[in-house]
mmCIF file of C-alpha atoms (C1' of nucleotides) in Angstrom:
data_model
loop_
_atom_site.group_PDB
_atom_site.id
_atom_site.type_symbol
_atom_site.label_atom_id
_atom_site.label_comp_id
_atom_site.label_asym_id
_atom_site.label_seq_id
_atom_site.Cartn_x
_atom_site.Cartn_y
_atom_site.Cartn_z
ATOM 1 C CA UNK A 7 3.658 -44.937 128.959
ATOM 2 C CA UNK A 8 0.042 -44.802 127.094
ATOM 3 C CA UNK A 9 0.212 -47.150 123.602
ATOM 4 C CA UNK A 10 -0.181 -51.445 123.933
ATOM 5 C CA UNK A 11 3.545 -51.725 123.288
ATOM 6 C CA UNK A 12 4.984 -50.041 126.938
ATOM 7 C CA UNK A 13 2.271 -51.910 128.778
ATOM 8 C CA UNK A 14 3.744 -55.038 127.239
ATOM 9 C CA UNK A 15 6.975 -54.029 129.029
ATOM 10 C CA UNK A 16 5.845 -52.942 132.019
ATOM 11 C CA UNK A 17 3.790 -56.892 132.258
ATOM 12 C CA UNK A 18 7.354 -58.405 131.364
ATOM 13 C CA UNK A 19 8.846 -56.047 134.342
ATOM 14 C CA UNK A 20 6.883 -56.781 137.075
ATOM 15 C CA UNK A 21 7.108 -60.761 136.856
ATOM 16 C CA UNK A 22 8.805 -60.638 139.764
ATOM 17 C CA UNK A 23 5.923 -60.226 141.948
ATOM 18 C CA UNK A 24 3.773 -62.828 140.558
ATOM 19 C CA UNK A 25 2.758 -65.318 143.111
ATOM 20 C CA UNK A 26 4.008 -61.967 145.929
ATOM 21 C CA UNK A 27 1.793 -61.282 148.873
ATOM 22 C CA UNK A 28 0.468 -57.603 149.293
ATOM 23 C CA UNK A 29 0.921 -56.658 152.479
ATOM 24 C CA UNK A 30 0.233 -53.160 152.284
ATOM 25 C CA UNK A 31 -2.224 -50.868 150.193
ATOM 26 C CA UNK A 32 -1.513 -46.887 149.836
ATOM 27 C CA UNK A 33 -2.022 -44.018 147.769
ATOM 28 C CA UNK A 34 -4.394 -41.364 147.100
ATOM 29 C CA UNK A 35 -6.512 -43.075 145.242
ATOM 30 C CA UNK A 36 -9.981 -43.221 146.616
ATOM 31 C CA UNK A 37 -10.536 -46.641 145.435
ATOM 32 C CA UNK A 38 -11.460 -48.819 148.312
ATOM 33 C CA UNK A 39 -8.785 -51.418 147.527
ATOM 34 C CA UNK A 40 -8.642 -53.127 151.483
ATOM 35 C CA UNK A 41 -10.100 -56.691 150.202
ATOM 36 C CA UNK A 42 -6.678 -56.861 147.996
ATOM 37 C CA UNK A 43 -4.716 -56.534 151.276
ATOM 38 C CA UNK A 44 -2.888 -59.508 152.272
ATOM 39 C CA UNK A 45 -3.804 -61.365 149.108
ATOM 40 C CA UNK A 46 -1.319 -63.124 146.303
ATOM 41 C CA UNK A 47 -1.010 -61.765 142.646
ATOM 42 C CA UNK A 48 -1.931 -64.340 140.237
ATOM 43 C CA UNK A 49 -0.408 -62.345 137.537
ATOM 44 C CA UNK A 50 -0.130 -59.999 135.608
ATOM 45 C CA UNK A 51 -2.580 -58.994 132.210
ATOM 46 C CA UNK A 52 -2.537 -56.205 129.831
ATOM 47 C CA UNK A 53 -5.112 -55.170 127.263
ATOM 48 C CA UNK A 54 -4.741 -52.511 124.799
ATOM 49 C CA UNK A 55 -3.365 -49.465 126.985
ATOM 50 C CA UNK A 56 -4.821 -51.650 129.991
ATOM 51 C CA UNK A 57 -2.600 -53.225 132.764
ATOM 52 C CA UNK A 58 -4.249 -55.624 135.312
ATOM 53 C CA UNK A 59 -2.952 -56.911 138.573
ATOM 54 C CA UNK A 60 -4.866 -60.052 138.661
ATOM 55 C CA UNK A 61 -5.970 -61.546 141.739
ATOM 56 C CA UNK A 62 -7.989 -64.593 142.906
ATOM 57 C CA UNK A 63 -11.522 -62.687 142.980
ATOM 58 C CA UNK A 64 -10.566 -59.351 141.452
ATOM 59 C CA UNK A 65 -8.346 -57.090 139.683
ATOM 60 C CA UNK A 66 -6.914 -54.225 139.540
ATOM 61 C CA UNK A 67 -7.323 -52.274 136.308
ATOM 62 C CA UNK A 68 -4.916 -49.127 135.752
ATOM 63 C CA UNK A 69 -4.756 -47.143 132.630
ATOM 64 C CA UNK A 70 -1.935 -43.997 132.516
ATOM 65 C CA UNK A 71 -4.076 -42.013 130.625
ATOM 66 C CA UNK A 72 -1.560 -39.561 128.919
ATOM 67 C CA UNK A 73 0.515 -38.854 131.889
ATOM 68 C CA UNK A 74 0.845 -41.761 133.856
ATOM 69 C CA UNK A 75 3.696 -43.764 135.184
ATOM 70 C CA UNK A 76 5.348 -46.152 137.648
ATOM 71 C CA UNK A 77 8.195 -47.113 139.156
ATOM 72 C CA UNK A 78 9.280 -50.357 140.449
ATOM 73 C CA UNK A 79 10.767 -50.736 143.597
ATOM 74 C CA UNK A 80 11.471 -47.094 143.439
ATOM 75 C CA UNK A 81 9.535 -43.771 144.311
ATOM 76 C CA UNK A 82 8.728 -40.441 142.666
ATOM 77 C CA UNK A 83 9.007 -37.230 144.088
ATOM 78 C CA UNK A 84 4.922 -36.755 143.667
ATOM 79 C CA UNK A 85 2.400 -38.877 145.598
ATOM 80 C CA UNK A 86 1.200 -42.099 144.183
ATOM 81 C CA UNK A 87 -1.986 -42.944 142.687
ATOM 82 C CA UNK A 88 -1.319 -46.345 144.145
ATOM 83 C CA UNK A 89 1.307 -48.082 145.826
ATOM 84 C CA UNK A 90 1.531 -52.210 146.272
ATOM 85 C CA UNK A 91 3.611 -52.892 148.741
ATOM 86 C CA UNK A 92 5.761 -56.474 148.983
ATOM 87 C CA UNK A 93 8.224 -58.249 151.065
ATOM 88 C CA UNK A 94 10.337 -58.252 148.446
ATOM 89 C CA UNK A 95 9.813 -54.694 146.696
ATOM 90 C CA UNK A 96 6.906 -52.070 145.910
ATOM 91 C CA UNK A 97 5.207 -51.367 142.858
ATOM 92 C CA UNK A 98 4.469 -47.675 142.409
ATOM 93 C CA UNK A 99 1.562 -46.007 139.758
ATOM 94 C CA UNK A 100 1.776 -42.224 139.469
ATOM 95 C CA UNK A 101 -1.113 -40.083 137.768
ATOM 96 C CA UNK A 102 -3.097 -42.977 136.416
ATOM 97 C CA UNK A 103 -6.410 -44.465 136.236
ATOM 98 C CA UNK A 104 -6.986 -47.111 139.028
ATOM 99 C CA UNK A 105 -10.151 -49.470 139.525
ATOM 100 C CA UNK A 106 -10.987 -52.378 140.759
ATOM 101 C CA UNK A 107 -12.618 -55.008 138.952
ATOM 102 C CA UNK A 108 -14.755 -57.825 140.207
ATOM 103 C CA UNK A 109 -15.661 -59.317 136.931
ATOM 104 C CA UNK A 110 -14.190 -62.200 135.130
ATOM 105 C CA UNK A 111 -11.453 -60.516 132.821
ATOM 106 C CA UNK A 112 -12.557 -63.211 130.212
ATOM 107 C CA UNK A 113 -16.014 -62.777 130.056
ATOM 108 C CA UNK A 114 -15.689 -58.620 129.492
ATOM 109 C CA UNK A 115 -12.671 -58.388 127.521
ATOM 110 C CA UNK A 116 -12.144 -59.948 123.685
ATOM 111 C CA UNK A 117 -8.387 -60.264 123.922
ATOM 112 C CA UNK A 118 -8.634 -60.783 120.008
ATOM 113 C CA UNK A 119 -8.741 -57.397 119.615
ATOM 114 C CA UNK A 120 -5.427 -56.634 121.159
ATOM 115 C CA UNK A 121 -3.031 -55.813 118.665
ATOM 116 C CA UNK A 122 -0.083 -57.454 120.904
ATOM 117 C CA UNK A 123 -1.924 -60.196 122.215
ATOM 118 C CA UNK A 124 -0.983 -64.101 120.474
ATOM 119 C CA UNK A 125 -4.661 -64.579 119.260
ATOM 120 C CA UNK A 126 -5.088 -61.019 117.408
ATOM 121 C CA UNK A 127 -7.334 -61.977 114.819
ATOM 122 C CA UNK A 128 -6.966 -59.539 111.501
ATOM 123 C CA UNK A 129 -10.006 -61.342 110.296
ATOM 124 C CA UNK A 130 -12.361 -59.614 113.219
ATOM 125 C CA UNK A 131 -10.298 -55.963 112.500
ATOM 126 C CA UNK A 132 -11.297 -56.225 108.880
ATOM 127 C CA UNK A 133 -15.017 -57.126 109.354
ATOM 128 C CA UNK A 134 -15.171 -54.093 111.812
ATOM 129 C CA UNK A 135 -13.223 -51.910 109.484
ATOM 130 C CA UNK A 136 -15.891 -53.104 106.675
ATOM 131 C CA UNK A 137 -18.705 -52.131 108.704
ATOM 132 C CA UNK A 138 -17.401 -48.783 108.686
ATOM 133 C CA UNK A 139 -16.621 -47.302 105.565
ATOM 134 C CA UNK A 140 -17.297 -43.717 106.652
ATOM 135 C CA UNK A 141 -14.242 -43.598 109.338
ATOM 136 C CA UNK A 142 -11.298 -41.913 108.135
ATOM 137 C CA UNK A 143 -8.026 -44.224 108.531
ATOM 138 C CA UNK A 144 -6.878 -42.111 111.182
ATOM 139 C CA UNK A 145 -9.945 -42.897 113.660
ATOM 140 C CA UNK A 146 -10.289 -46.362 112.756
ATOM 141 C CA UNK A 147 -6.638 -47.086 114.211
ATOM 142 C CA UNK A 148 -7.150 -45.175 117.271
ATOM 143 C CA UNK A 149 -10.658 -47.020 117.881
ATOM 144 C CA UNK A 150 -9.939 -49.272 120.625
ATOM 145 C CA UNK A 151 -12.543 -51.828 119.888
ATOM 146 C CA UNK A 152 -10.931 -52.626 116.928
ATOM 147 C CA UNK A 153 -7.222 -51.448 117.562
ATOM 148 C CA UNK A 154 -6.774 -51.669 121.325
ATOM 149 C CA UNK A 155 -3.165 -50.641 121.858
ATOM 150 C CA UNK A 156 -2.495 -48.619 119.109
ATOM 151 C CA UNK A 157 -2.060 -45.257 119.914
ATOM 152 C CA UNK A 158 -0.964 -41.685 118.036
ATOM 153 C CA UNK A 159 2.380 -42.174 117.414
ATOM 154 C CA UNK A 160 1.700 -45.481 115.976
ATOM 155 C CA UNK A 161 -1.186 -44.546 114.238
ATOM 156 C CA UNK A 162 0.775 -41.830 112.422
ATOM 157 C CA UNK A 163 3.900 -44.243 111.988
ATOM 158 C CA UNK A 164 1.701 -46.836 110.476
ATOM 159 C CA UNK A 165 -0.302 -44.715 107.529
ATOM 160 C CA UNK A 166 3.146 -43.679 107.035
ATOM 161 C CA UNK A 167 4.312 -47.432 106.519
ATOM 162 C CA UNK A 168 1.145 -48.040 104.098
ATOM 163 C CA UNK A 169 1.326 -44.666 102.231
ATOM 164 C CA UNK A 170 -1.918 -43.916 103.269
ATOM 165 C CA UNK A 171 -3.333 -40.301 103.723
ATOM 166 C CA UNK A 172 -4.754 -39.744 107.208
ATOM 167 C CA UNK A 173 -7.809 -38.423 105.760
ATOM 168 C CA UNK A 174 -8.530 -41.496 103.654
ATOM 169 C CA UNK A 175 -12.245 -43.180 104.112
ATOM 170 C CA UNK A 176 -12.030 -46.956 105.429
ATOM 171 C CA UNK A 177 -14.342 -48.130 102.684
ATOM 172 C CA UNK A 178 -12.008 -46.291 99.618
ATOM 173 C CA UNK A 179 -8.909 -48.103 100.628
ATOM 174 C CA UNK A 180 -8.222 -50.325 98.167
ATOM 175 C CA UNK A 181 -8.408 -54.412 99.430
ATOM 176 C CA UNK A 182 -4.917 -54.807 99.043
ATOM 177 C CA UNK A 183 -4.032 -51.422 101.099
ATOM 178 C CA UNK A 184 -7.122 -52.478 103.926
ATOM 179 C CA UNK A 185 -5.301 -55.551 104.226
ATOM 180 C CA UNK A 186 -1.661 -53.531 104.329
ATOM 181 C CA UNK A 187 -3.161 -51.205 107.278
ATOM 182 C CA UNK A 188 -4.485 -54.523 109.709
ATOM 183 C CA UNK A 189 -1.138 -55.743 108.885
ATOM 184 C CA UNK A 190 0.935 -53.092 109.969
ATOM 185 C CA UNK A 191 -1.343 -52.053 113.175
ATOM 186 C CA UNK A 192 -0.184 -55.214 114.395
ATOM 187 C CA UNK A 193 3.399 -55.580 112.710
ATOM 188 C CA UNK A 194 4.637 -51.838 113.777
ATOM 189 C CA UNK A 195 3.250 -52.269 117.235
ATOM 190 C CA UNK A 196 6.084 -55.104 117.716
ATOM 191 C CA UNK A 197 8.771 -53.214 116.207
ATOM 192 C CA UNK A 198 7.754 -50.092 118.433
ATOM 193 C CA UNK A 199 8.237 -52.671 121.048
ATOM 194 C CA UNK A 200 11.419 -54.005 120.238
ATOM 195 C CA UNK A 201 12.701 -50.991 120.094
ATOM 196 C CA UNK A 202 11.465 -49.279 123.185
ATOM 197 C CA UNK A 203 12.875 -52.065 125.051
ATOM 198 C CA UNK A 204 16.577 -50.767 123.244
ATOM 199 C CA UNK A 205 15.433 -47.153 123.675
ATOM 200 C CA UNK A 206 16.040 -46.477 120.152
ATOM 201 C CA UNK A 207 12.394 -45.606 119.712
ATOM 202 C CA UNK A 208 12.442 -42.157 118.400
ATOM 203 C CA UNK A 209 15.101 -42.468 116.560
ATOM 204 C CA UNK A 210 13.468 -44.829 114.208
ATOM 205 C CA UNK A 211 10.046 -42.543 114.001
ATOM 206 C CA UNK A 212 10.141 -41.894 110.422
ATOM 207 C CA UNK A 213 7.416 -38.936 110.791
ATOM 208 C CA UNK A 214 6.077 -38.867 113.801
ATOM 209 C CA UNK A 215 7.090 -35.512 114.802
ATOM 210 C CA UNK A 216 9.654 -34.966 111.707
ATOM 211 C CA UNK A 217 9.577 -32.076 109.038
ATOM 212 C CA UNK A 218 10.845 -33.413 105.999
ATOM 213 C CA UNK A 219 9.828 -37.259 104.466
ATOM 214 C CA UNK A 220 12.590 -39.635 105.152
ATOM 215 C CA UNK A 221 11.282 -40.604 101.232
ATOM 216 C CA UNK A 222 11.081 -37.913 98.994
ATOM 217 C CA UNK A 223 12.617 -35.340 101.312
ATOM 218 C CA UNK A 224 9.143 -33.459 100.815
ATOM 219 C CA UNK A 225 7.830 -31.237 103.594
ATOM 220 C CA UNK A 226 5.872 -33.440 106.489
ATOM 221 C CA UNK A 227 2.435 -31.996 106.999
ATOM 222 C CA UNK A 228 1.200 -31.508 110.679
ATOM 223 C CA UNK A 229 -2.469 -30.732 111.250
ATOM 224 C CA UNK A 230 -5.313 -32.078 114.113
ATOM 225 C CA UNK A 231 -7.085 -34.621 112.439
ATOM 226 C CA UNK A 232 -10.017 -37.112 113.322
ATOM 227 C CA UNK A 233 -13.085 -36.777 115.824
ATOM 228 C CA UNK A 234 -10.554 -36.256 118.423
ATOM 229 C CA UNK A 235 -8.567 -33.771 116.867
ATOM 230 C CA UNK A 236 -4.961 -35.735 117.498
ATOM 231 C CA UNK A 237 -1.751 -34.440 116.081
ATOM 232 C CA UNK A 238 -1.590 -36.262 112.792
ATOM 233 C CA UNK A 239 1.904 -35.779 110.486
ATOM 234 C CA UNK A 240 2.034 -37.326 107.163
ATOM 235 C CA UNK A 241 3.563 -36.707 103.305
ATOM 236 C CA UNK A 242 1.132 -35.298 101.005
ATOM 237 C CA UNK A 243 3.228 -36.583 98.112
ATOM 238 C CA UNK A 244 3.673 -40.104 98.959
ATOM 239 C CA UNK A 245 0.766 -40.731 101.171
ATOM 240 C CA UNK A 246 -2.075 -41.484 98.995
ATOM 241 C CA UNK A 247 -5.596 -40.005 99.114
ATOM 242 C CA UNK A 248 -7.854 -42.970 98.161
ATOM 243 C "C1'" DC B 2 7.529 -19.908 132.357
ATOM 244 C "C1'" DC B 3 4.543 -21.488 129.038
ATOM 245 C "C1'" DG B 4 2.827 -24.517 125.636
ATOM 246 C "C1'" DG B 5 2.170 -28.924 124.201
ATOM 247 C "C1'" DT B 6 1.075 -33.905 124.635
ATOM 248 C "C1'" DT B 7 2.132 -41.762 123.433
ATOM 249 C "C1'" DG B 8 -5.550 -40.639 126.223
ATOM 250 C "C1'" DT B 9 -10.069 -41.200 128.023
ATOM 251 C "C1'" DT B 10 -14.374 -39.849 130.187
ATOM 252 C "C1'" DC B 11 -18.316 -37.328 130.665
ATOM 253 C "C1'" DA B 12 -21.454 -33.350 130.655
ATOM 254 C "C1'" DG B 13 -24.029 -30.829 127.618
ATOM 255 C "C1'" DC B 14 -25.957 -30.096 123.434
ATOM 256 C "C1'" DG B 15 -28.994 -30.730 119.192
ATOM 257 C "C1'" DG C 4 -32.177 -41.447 124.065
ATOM 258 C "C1'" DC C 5 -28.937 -41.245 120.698
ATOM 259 C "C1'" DG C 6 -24.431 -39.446 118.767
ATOM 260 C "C1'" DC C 7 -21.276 -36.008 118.662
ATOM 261 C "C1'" DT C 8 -18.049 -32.537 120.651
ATOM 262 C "C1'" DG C 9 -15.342 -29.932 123.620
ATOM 263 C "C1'" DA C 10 -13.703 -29.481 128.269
ATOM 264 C "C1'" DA C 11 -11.389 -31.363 131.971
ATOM 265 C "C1'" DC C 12 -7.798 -33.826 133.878
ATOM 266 C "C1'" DA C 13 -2.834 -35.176 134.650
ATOM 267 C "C1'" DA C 14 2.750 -34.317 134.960
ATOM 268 C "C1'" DC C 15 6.756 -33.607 132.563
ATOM 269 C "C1'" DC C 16 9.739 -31.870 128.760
ATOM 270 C "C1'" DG C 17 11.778 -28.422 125.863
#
DNA sequence: CCGGTTGTTCAGCG
DNA sequence: GCGCTGAACAACCG
């Protein structure tokens, strides 16, 4: 489930129970979730890896971690974190991160930052990126204040993309290639999106996971890279060092 | 059966 | 009190 793209599609497959009634709260979550019961979804909101059920004076936050997933209007064979229950159907979250949140979604969240959200703004990316020139390219797309939605696979996808070396510095990329990286966060998130929604993802990883560059047939180099140590595959030959 | 992972949080350290 | 790091957690696949 975890990057932006499949919580984009999981928004578009609920729809059906905006405006729905929940008339019955379970799971073993230990999230106090009663003043939800009986109440109407307003709709439905996603941020980054985020997913919000969005009602009158709360929400419901969930995040599915690394593991996490749903069904809808069909169960697992494990317990749920959380189930919503509907006249018309359920809506089931397995393994996940559940909260409830009182605030305004507007006032904590800067949906700008969202690589999949309409009013992205590249602008804001590159002043972040610019105020960072220490970060190697790999932790500056997984940084979800600047990035939220991008995830691993996209991350290693992208530098890919923009022939950029994992290990490259933020503030050595060339302008051109800083503008070619903001570009492509955004740009490769959609297309990861299109075609998850075919299920032709995987097949269109180009070295994610692959041994040999789809370019120059060179061997694909896998190593833990970054401050979080996350699987990172790239070409030493056509991924340039800056 | 074991190892690995589309991710984040938090305790513990210097 | 900060920034950084590693551990912990979760469930499913190969």
């Amino acid at each position: 489930m975890p990057e932006g793209p499949s919580i984009v599609i999981l928004k578009e497959a609920v729809k059906g129970f905006k405006g729905k009634k929940v008339i019955k709260i379970t799971g073993n979550t230990k999230v106090d979730f009663s003043g939800l019961l009986n109440q109407k979804i307003n709709g439905f909101k996603s941020f980054g890896k985020n997913f919000f059920v969005c009602f009158s004076k709360a929400a419901i936050k969930v995040h599915f971690m690394l593991f996490g997933s749903y069904r809808i209007n069909e169960r697992k064979g494990t317990p749920p974190r959380l189930s919503l229950h509907f006249k018309n159907g359920e809506l089931n979250f397995y393994a996940c991160s559940v909260k409830l949140v009182e605030d305004d979604l507007d006032t904590i969240y800067d949906w700008t930052v969202d690589v999949m959200n309409e009013n992205w703004n590249a602008a804001k990316a590159r002043r972040k990126l610019k105020a960072a020139p220490n970060t190697m390219v790999c932790d500056a797309l997984l940084d979800q204040t600047i990035f939220a939605g991008v995830g691993n696979i996209i991350k290693n996808e992208v530098l890919f993309r923009i022939c950029v070396h994992p290990k490259t510095k933020v503030g050595r990329l060339p302008p051109k290639k800083l503008t070619d990286l903001i570009r492509e966060a955004r740009q490769y998130s959609f297309d990861f999106l299109e075609w998850k929604k075919r299920y032709v993802l995987k097949k269109h990883w180009l070295v994610h996971t692959k041994r040999t560059c789809p370019r120059d047939g060179s061997k694909i180099t896998k190593e833990y890279l970054g401050r979080t140590h996350r699987r990172t595959f790239f070409c030493n030959a056509c991924q340039t060092l800056y």
